[in-house]
Structures are given as structure tokens and as C-alpha cells.
PDB file of C-alpha atoms and ligand atoms in Angstrom:
ATOM      1  CA  MET A   1     166.304  51.169 176.985  1.00 65.00           C
ATOM      2  CA  THR A   2     167.510  50.254 180.506  1.00 75.00           C
ATOM      3  CA  ILE A   3     165.461  51.470 183.436  1.00 73.00           C
ATOM      4  CA  ASN A   4     168.074  54.073 184.366  1.00 77.00           C
ATOM      5  CA  ASN A   5     167.778  55.642 180.920  1.00 87.00           C
ATOM      6  CA  ILE A   6     164.053  56.237 181.329  1.00 95.00           C
ATOM      7  CA  PRO A   7     163.597  59.957 182.059  1.00 96.00           C
ATOM      8  CA  VAL A   8     162.231  61.031 185.446  1.00 97.00           C
ATOM      9  CA  ILE A   9     161.113  64.492 186.462  1.00 98.00           C
ATOM     10  CA  ALA A  10     161.183  64.575 190.285  1.00 97.00           C
ATOM     11  CA  ILE A  11     159.170  67.308 191.987  1.00 97.00           C
ATOM     12  CA  ASP A  12     159.411  67.844 195.750  1.00 95.00           C
ATOM     13  CA  GLY A  13     157.968  70.509 197.978  1.00 93.00           C
ATOM     14  CA  PRO A  14     155.881  71.271 201.043  1.00 93.00           C
ATOM     15  CA  SER A  15     152.163  70.685 201.540  1.00 89.00           C
ATOM     16  CA  ALA A  16     149.826  72.528 199.186  1.00 90.00           C
ATOM     17  CA  SER A  17     152.645  73.949 197.054  1.00 92.00           C
ATOM     18  CA  GLY A  18     150.721  72.769 193.995  1.00 90.00           C
ATOM     19  CA  LYS A  19     152.967  69.781 193.265  1.00 93.00           C
ATOM     20  CA  GLY A  20     150.095  67.416 192.505  1.00 92.00           C
ATOM     21  CA  THR A  21     148.307  69.630 189.978  1.00 93.00           C
ATOM     22  CA  VAL A  22     151.535  70.718 188.305  1.00 97.00           C
ATOM     23  CA  ALA A  23     153.072  67.225 188.205  1.00 97.00           C
ATOM     24  CA  ARG A  24     149.931  65.752 186.636  1.00 96.00           C
ATOM     25  CA  LEU A  25     149.804  68.452 183.940  1.00 97.00           C
ATOM     26  CA  VAL A  26     153.518  68.066 183.147  1.00 98.00           C
ATOM     27  CA  SER A  27     153.056  64.296 182.839  1.00 97.00           C
ATOM     28  CA  GLU A  28     150.092  64.804 180.491  1.00 97.00           C
ATOM     29  CA  ALA A  29     152.006  67.322 178.349  1.00 98.00           C
ATOM     30  CA  LEU A  30     154.885  64.866 177.889  1.00 97.00           C
ATOM     31  CA  GLY A  31     152.789  61.668 177.755  1.00 97.00           C
ATOM     32  CA  PHE A  32     154.658  60.376 180.839  1.00 97.00           C
ATOM     33  CA  TYR A  33     153.445  58.247 183.739  1.00 96.00           C
ATOM     34  CA  TYR A  34     152.640  60.015 186.991  1.00 96.00           C
ATOM     35  CA  LEU A  35     153.411  59.030 190.584  1.00 96.00           C
ATOM     36  CA  ASP A  36     151.733  60.900 193.439  1.00 95.00           C
ATOM     37  CA  SER A  37     153.869  59.412 196.222  1.00 97.00           C
ATOM     38  CA  GLY A  38     151.908  61.198 198.958  1.00 96.00           C
ATOM     39  CA  VAL A  39     148.938  58.955 198.174  1.00 97.00           C
ATOM     40  CA  LEU A  40     150.944  55.925 199.331  1.00 98.00           C
ATOM     41  CA  TYR A  41     151.462  57.539 202.750  1.00 97.00           C
ATOM     42  CA  ARG A  42     147.804  58.558 202.836  1.00 97.00           C
ATOM     43  CA  LEU A  43     146.722  54.971 202.001  1.00 98.00           C
ATOM     44  CA  ILE A  44     148.850  53.579 204.819  1.00 98.00           C
ATOM     45  CA  ALA A  45     147.323  56.135 207.197  1.00 98.00           C
ATOM     46  CA  LEU A  46     143.827  55.200 206.008  1.00 98.00           C
ATOM     47  CA  GLU A  47     144.426  51.483 206.437  1.00 97.00           C
ATOM     48  CA  ALA A  48     146.036  52.010 209.879  1.00 97.00           C
ATOM     49  CA  ILE A  49     143.176  54.189 211.130  1.00 97.00           C
ATOM     50  CA  GLN A  50     140.567  51.744 209.840  1.00 95.00           C
ATOM     51  CA  ALA A  51     142.388  48.879 211.598  1.00 96.00           C
ATOM     52  CA  LYS A  52     142.798  51.027 214.757  1.00 97.00           C
ATOM     53  CA  ILE A  53     146.586  50.772 214.605  1.00 97.00           C
ATOM     54  CA  ASP A  54     148.571  53.307 216.603  1.00 97.00           C
ATOM     55  CA  LEU A  55     150.384  55.736 214.258  1.00 97.00           C
ATOM     56  CA  ASN A  56     153.532  55.238 216.371  1.00 95.00           C
ATOM     57  CA  ASP A  57     153.526  51.450 215.937  1.00 97.00           C
ATOM     58  CA  GLU A  58     156.315  51.259 213.352  1.00 96.00           C
ATOM     59  CA  GLU A  59     156.289  47.485 212.972  1.00 97.00           C
ATOM     60  CA  SER A  60     152.558  47.300 212.173  1.00 97.00           C
ATOM     61  CA  LEU A  61     152.841  50.273 209.802  1.00 97.00           C
ATOM     62  CA  GLU A  62     155.780  48.686 207.994  1.00 97.00           C
ATOM     63  CA  ASN A  63     153.670  45.565 207.632  1.00 97.00           C
ATOM     64  CA  ILE A  64     150.852  47.601 206.065  1.00 97.00           C
ATOM     65  CA  ALA A  65     153.360  49.206 203.675  1.00 97.00           C
ATOM     66  CA  ILE A  66     154.753  45.834 202.581  1.00 97.00           C
ATOM     67  CA  HIS A  67     151.319  44.326 201.928  1.00 96.00           C
ATOM     68  CA  LEU A  68     149.539  47.453 200.694  1.00 96.00           C
ATOM     69  CA  ASP A  69     146.896  46.189 198.257  1.00 95.00           C
ATOM     70  CA  THR A  70     146.404  49.191 196.003  1.00 96.00           C
ATOM     71  CA  LYS A  71     145.926  49.914 192.322  1.00 95.00           C
ATOM     72  CA  PHE A  72     146.421  53.201 190.526  1.00 92.00           C
ATOM     73  CA  SER A  73     144.593  54.016 187.313  1.00 89.00           C
ATOM     74  CA  LYS A  74     143.520  57.091 185.365  1.00 84.00           C
ATOM     75  CA  ARG A  75     140.227  56.940 187.290  1.00 87.00           C
ATOM     76  CA  GLY A  76     141.850  57.019 190.731  1.00 92.00           C
ATOM     77  CA  VAL A  77     143.133  54.690 193.409  1.00 96.00           C
ATOM     78  CA  THR A  78     141.805  51.587 195.123  1.00 97.00           C
ATOM     79  CA  LEU A  79     142.596  49.990 198.469  1.00 96.00           C
ATOM     80  CA  ARG A  80     141.679  46.291 198.720  1.00 95.00           C
ATOM     81  CA  ASN A  81     139.669  46.748 195.489  1.00 95.00           C
ATOM     82  CA  LYS A  82     137.583  49.559 196.985  1.00 96.00           C
ATOM     83  CA  ASP A  83     137.653  52.995 195.333  1.00 97.00           C
ATOM     84  CA  VAL A  84     139.218  55.393 197.875  1.00 97.00           C
ATOM     85  CA  THR A  85     140.112  58.228 195.460  1.00 96.00           C
ATOM     86  CA  GLY A  86     137.979  60.796 197.298  1.00 92.00           C
ATOM     87  CA  ILE A  87     138.371  59.718 200.900  1.00 95.00           C
ATOM     88  CA  VAL A  88     142.150  59.450 200.804  1.00 95.00           C
ATOM     89  CA  ARG A  89     142.437  63.187 199.964  1.00 90.00           C
ATOM     90  CA  HIS A  90     140.656  64.159 203.171  1.00 88.00           C
ATOM     91  CA  GLU A  91     142.767  66.329 205.507  1.00 84.00           C
ATOM     92  CA  THR A  92     142.464  63.693 208.279  1.00 91.00           C
ATOM     93  CA  TYR A  93     144.535  61.308 206.154  1.00 94.00           C
ATOM     94  CA  GLY A  94     146.924  64.052 205.007  1.00 90.00           C
ATOM     95  CA  ASN A  95     147.771  64.827 208.620  1.00 90.00           C
ATOM     96  CA  ALA A  96     147.947  61.169 209.592  1.00 95.00           C
ATOM     97  CA  ALA A  97     150.129  60.532 206.518  1.00 95.00           C
ATOM     98  CA  SER A  98     152.670  63.059 207.727  1.00 90.00           C
ATOM     99  CA  LYS A  99     152.809  61.169 211.054  1.00 93.00           C
ATOM    100  CA  VAL A 100     153.266  57.699 209.533  1.00 96.00           C
ATOM    101  CA  ALA A 101     155.814  59.128 207.077  1.00 94.00           C
ATOM    102  CA  GLN A 102     158.266  59.689 209.943  1.00 93.00           C
ATOM    103  CA  HIS A 103     158.997  55.956 210.267  1.00 95.00           C
ATOM    104  CA  SER A 104     162.111  54.865 208.415  1.00 95.00           C
ATOM    105  CA  ARG A 105     161.143  51.182 208.037  1.00 96.00           C
ATOM    106  CA  LEU A 106     157.854  52.139 206.437  1.00 96.00           C
ATOM    107  CA  ARG A 107     159.629  54.515 204.023  1.00 96.00           C
ATOM    108  CA  GLU A 108     162.154  51.825 203.155  1.00 96.00           C
ATOM    109  CA  ALA A 109     159.311  49.396 202.409  1.00 97.00           C
ATOM    110  CA  LEU A 110     157.863  51.840 199.858  1.00 97.00           C
ATOM    111  CA  ILE A 111     161.006  52.536 197.837  1.00 97.00           C
ATOM    112  CA  ASN A 112     160.797  49.718 195.300  1.00 95.00           C
ATOM    113  CA  ARG A 113     157.058  50.185 194.886  1.00 96.00           C
ATOM    114  CA  GLN A 114     157.730  53.817 193.926  1.00 97.00           C
ATOM    115  CA  ARG A 115     160.646  52.977 191.617  1.00 97.00           C
ATOM    116  CA  ALA A 116     158.395  50.525 189.754  1.00 96.00           C
ATOM    117  CA  PHE A 117     156.489  53.527 188.356  1.00 96.00           C
ATOM    118  CA  ARG A 118     159.536  54.352 186.211  1.00 97.00           C
ATOM    119  CA  LYS A 119     158.368  53.086 182.856  1.00 96.00           C
ATOM    120  CA  SER A 120     158.961  54.151 179.269  1.00 96.00           C
ATOM    121  CA  PRO A 121     158.475  56.819 177.909  1.00 96.00           C
ATOM    122  CA  GLY A 122     159.024  58.514 181.292  1.00 97.00           C
ATOM    123  CA  LEU A 123     157.756  59.442 184.744  1.00 98.00           C
ATOM    124  CA  VAL A 124     156.824  62.567 186.650  1.00 98.00           C
ATOM    125  CA  ALA A 125     156.945  61.867 190.400  1.00 98.00           C
ATOM    126  CA  ASP A 126     155.947  64.219 193.205  1.00 97.00           C
ATOM    127  CA  GLY A 127     156.538  64.069 196.940  1.00 95.00           C
ATOM    128  CA  ARG A 128     159.068  65.054 199.576  1.00 93.00           C
ATOM    129  CA  ASP A 129     162.030  62.770 198.823  1.00 94.00           C
ATOM    130  CA  MET A 130     161.707  62.080 195.100  1.00 96.00           C
ATOM    131  CA  CYS A 131     164.928  64.008 194.348  1.00 95.00           C
ATOM    132  CA  SER A 132     166.966  62.901 197.356  1.00 93.00           C
ATOM    133  CA  VAL A 133     166.030  59.255 197.970  1.00 95.00           C
ATOM    134  CA  VAL A 134     163.709  57.626 195.468  1.00 97.00           C
ATOM    135  CA  PHE A 135     165.081  58.988 192.176  1.00 97.00           C
ATOM    136  CA  PRO A 136     168.479  60.517 193.020  1.00 95.00           C
ATOM    137  CA  ASP A 137     169.426  60.110 189.337  1.00 95.00           C
ATOM    138  CA  ALA A 138     166.331  61.985 188.077  1.00 96.00           C
ATOM    139  CA  THR A 139     166.749  63.753 184.741  1.00 96.00           C
ATOM    140  CA  LEU A 140     165.256  66.957 186.151  1.00 97.00           C
ATOM    141  CA  LYS A 141     164.784  67.889 189.806  1.00 97.00           C
ATOM    142  CA  ILE A 142     162.390  70.592 190.924  1.00 97.00           C
ATOM    143  CA  PHE A 143     161.686  72.022 194.386  1.00 96.00           C
ATOM    144  CA  LEU A 144     158.290  73.722 194.327  1.00 96.00           C
ATOM    145  CA  THR A 145     157.358  76.069 197.113  1.00 94.00           C
ATOM    146  CA  ALA A 146     155.190  79.086 197.991  1.00 95.00           C
ATOM    147  CA  SER A 147     154.579  81.203 201.078  1.00 95.00           C
ATOM    148  CA  VAL A 148     152.722  79.372 203.837  1.00 96.00           C
ATOM    149  CA  GLU A 149     149.813  81.842 203.662  1.00 95.00           C
ATOM    150  CA  ILE A 150     149.318  81.285 199.933  1.00 96.00           C
ATOM    151  CA  ARG A 151     149.525  77.522 200.400  1.00 96.00           C
ATOM    152  CA  ALA A 152     146.879  77.678 203.143  1.00 96.00           C
ATOM    153  CA  LYS A 153     144.611  79.741 200.864  1.00 95.00           C
ATOM    154  CA  ARG A 154     145.049  77.276 197.986  1.00 93.00           C
ATOM    155  CA  ARG A 155     144.306  74.279 200.226  1.00 91.00           C
ATOM    156  CA  TYR A 156     141.261  76.087 201.672  1.00 93.00           C
ATOM    157  CA  LYS A 157     139.872  76.775 198.187  1.00 92.00           C
ATOM    158  CA  GLN A 158     140.539  73.184 197.081  1.00 88.00           C
ATOM    159  CA  LEU A 159     138.746  71.686 200.110  1.00 87.00           C
ATOM    160  CA  MET A 160     135.835  74.178 199.917  1.00 89.00           C
ATOM    161  CA  GLU A 161     135.297  73.190 196.275  1.00 90.00           C
ATOM    162  CA  LYS A 162     135.080  69.575 197.412  1.00 84.00           C
ATOM    163  CA  GLY A 163     132.378  70.554 199.890  1.00 85.00           C
ATOM    164  CA  GLU A 164     134.495  69.940 203.016  1.00 82.00           C
ATOM    165  CA  ASP A 165     133.701  71.951 206.128  1.00 84.00           C
ATOM    166  CA  VAL A 166     136.997  73.830 206.557  1.00 86.00           C
ATOM    167  CA  ASN A 167     138.402  76.755 208.483  1.00 90.00           C
ATOM    168  CA  ILE A 168     141.338  78.825 207.134  1.00 94.00           C
ATOM    169  CA  THR A 169     142.945  79.322 210.578  1.00 95.00           C
ATOM    170  CA  MET A 170     142.952  75.572 211.219  1.00 92.00           C
ATOM    171  CA  ILE A 171     144.341  74.875 207.744  1.00 93.00           C
ATOM    172  CA  LEU A 172     147.165  77.390 208.253  1.00 95.00           C
ATOM    173  CA  LYS A 173     148.037  75.719 211.564  1.00 94.00           C
ATOM    174  CA  ASP A 174     147.877  72.204 210.040  1.00 91.00           C
ATOM    175  CA  ILE A 175     150.152  73.225 207.168  1.00 92.00           C
ATOM    176  CA  LYS A 176     152.682  74.817 209.557  1.00 94.00           C
ATOM    177  CA  ASP A 177     152.629  71.703 211.770  1.00 91.00           C
ATOM    178  CA  ARG A 178     153.064  69.488 208.732  1.00 89.00           C
ATOM    179  CA  ASP A 179     155.947  71.637 207.391  1.00 91.00           C
ATOM    180  CA  THR A 180     157.699  71.261 210.754  1.00 91.00           C
ATOM    181  CA  ARG A 181     157.119  67.494 210.965  1.00 87.00           C
ATOM    182  CA  ASP A 182     158.193  66.940 207.343  1.00 86.00           C
ATOM    183  CA  SER A 183     161.321  69.110 207.715  1.00 87.00           C
ATOM    184  CA  VAL A 184     162.685  68.024 211.090  1.00 86.00           C
ATOM    185  CA  ARG A 185     162.204  64.273 210.778  1.00 84.00           C
ATOM    186  CA  SER A 186     165.465  62.365 210.777  1.00 85.00           C
ATOM    187  CA  VAL A 187     164.656  60.224 207.744  1.00 85.00           C
ATOM    188  CA  ALA A 188     164.223  61.761 204.264  1.00 82.00           C
ATOM    189  CA  PRO A 189     163.373  65.235 205.568  1.00 84.00           C
ATOM    190  CA  LEU A 190     161.769  67.757 203.266  1.00 87.00           C
ATOM    191  CA  LYS A 191     164.532  69.990 201.930  1.00 86.00           C
ATOM    192  CA  GLN A 192     165.721  71.276 198.607  1.00 89.00           C
ATOM    193  CA  ASP A 193     168.088  68.688 197.167  1.00 85.00           C
ATOM    194  CA  ARG A 194     171.403  69.827 195.720  1.00 85.00           C
ATOM    195  CA  GLY A 195     170.963  70.027 191.996  1.00 89.00           C
ATOM    196  CA  SER A 196     167.257  70.743 192.130  1.00 94.00           C
ATOM    197  CA  ASN A 197     165.722  73.856 190.597  1.00 95.00           C
ATOM    198  CA  LEU A 198     163.797  76.062 193.012  1.00 95.00           C
ATOM    199  CA  ILE A 199     160.461  77.407 191.773  1.00 96.00           C
ATOM    200  CA  ASP A 200     158.619  79.749 194.121  1.00 95.00           C
ATOM    201  CA  THR A 201     154.988  79.722 192.961  1.00 95.00           C
ATOM    202  CA  THR A 202     153.700  82.383 195.360  1.00 94.00           C
ATOM    203  CA  PHE A 203     153.021  84.785 192.488  1.00 94.00           C
ATOM    204  CA  MET A 204     152.677  82.265 189.652  1.00 95.00           C
ATOM    205  CA  ASP A 205     149.632  80.516 188.262  1.00 93.00           C
ATOM    206  CA  VAL A 206     149.532  76.827 187.378  1.00 95.00           C
ATOM    207  CA  THR A 207     150.136  77.328 183.650  1.00 97.00           C
ATOM    208  CA  GLU A 208     153.231  79.465 184.288  1.00 97.00           C
ATOM    209  CA  VAL A 209     154.676  76.820 186.619  1.00 97.00           C
ATOM    210  CA  VAL A 210     153.961  73.968 184.188  1.00 98.00           C
ATOM    211  CA  ASN A 211     155.564  75.911 181.313  1.00 98.00           C
ATOM    212  CA  LYS A 212     158.631  76.694 183.414  1.00 98.00           C
ATOM    213  CA  ILE A 213     159.142  73.011 184.189  1.00 98.00           C
ATOM    214  CA  LEU A 214     158.616  72.054 180.538  1.00 98.00           C
ATOM    215  CA  ASP A 215     161.177  74.721 179.545  1.00 97.00           C
ATOM    216  CA  HIS A 216     163.714  73.298 182.011  1.00 96.00           C
ATOM    217  CA  TYR A 217     163.054  69.828 180.637  1.00 96.00           C
ATOM    218  CA  SER A 218     163.434  70.831 177.000  1.00 95.00           C
ATOM    219  CA  GLU A 219     166.730  72.610 177.796  1.00 91.00           C
ATOM    220  CA  ILE A 220     168.047  69.350 179.258  1.00 86.00           C
ATOM    221  CA  SER A 221     166.728  67.296 176.318  1.00 76.00           C
ATOM    222  CA  VAL A 222     168.406  69.669 173.835  1.00 69.00           C
ATOM    223  CA  LYS A 223     171.724  69.481 175.752  1.00 68.00           C
ATOM    224  CA  SER A 224     171.675  65.687 175.793  1.00 68.00           C
ATOM    225  CA  ILE A 225     171.219  65.358 172.007  1.00 57.00           C
TER     226      ILE A 225
HETATM  227  O1  CDP B   1     148.940  67.189 199.304  1.00 68.37           O
HETATM  228  P1  CDP B   1     149.966  67.377 200.366  1.00 68.37           P
HETATM  229  O2  CDP B   1     151.252  67.921 199.852  1.00 68.37           O
HETATM  230  O3  CDP B   1     149.460  68.104 201.556  1.00 68.37           O
HETATM  231  O4  CDP B   1     150.270  65.943 200.920  1.00 68.37           O
HETATM  232  P2  CDP B   1     150.735  64.670 200.147  1.00 68.37           P
HETATM  233  O5  CDP B   1     151.724  64.994 199.073  1.00 68.37           O
HETATM  234  O6  CDP B   1     149.559  63.845 199.744  1.00 68.37           O
HETATM  235  O7  CDP B   1     151.523  63.906 201.314  1.00 68.37           O
HETATM  236  C1  CDP B   1     150.943  63.627 202.560  1.00 68.37           C
HETATM  237  C2  CDP B   1     152.059  63.476 203.587  1.00 68.37           C
HETATM  238  O8  CDP B   1     152.854  62.329 203.247  1.00 68.37           O
HETATM  239  C3  CDP B   1     153.037  64.639 203.637  1.00 68.37           C
HETATM  240  O9  CDP B   1     152.691  65.612 204.604  1.00 68.37           O
HETATM  241  C4  CDP B   1     154.374  63.987 203.981  1.00 68.37           C
HETATM  242  O10 CDP B   1     154.567  63.943 205.367  1.00 68.37           O
HETATM  243  C5  CDP B   1     154.215  62.573 203.514  1.00 68.37           C
HETATM  244  N1  CDP B   1     155.025  62.296 202.315  1.00 68.37           N
HETATM  245  C6  CDP B   1     156.346  61.945 202.473  1.00 68.37           C
HETATM  246  O11 CDP B   1     156.846  61.906 203.588  1.00 68.37           O
HETATM  247  N2  CDP B   1     157.116  61.611 201.394  1.00 68.37           N
HETATM  248  C7  CDP B   1     156.600  61.666 200.158  1.00 68.37           C
HETATM  249  N3  CDP B   1     157.359  61.325 199.130  1.00 68.37           N
HETATM  250  C8  CDP B   1     155.263  62.071 199.960  1.00 68.37           C
HETATM  251  C9  CDP B   1     154.497  62.394 201.063  1.00 68.37           C
END
């Protein structure tokens, strides 16, 4: 099987649309690999902040992206052999990630690293530009969204459960700011790709969304037999 024949389900969407949870469950249901591309941007933000690098310094950020020493496993993610699974999910790094993600050279430097996750029997990849840039030939493309208020509530619940000290008004503002930054940037902006299936999850629970994606995928698999 050549690499281009390995199936990819690409799932894009705005912050807190549930991509991560849904993508992981779809990958488990199909026995596929999983790529959470947002973590790469979060890791770069983490490394830059730790090294006191300005988030506008594109050259230094590109350099971090090229040399990013990270490993993904079922247990989580490491940076320079240190477990950063918990810390990298902190909102500080989510916000900083959306700032570093605006730099085209840094994005370019991550493309092959992301494509390397495409391994047999298949991959589920989530992010902002999985459908448009990283896997334009994906077998199935999904754009997952929900109203901004629902997304803020979901993120609030998620962070509260982790014991973070959070405030719903701040989260709503952060998500709106992030939506704007992710959508207006000139390189790989967040938008529904042509050919991708829109799923609005405002009134859907996780299981319904996962089943809908699996249904779409089995329709394609049946057609291609
Ligand atoms: O969990 P959430 O959706 O809030 O964030 P994430 O998926 O971990 O991504 C963090 C940030 O990285 C996003 O706000 C995007 O700006 C950026 N990102 C991106 O530009 N392209 C991707 N493929 C994934 C994330």
C-alpha cells in the first residue's frame, strides 16, 4: 500500500468544537492512528515561552519547529524527554499557540512531521488546516463547529474538571479572540474546505457526532469497493 492509499479522516474546526475528543474516539473505533496537530503548536509555544522567545520572532520559532524534540505515545506527549501532557493543555499555551500558528515558516516546518503520522491502517487528524493543507487528499473531510457560547461552556467544564481556576466570561472572550486570529490569518486560515462535511455539534452529544462521522466513513468505504 503506498502512502497515498492509506486512509485519512481530516477533522478541522474552531477552538473547543470537540474535535479532540471526537477524533480520538473515531480513531479508536477504527483502530487508526491519531494526530492532534494543535499539540504541535502548543509545544512550540511552551518551548518558546520557557526560552523567553518573543512570539513574533518568526525565525526563532521556525527553528524550534524544525528541532522540536517530542514524542507522542498512548500515555501522552513529551518535550525533550519530559512529560508535558498536562501542562501543554493549559489555556496559556492554547492562546500562545494561536499566536505562533500565524507564522508561515513555522507552519511549513511542521508539514512533513504531520504527514509522517499517516501510517497503515489509517489516520484521524484534527486541527485547523488538516483538510486544506496537510492532507488535501484525505479520504473524508469534516468541519466540526458549534455556537461560540456552547464551545465556551464546554471548555469551561473541561478546565474546571482539571482543577484550573477559570472564569466563563474570560473563556468566552479568549475563544472569540482565537476564532478571529485563526480565521483572519493569511496562512492556512480556519475555514470550511470545499469538499468537507459540515457537522454543527451545538445540539449533539459526543456519541452522536462520532457515529455521524463513522457513518460518513462507511458510506465512502462502501462506495469505493
Ligand atoms: O483545543 P483547541 O481547539 O482550543 O486548540 P488546539 O487544537 O490545541 O490548537 C491550539 C491553537 O493552535 C489553535 O488556536 C490554532 O491557532 C493553532 N492550530 C493551527 O493553527 N493549526 C492546526 N492544525 C492546529 C492548531
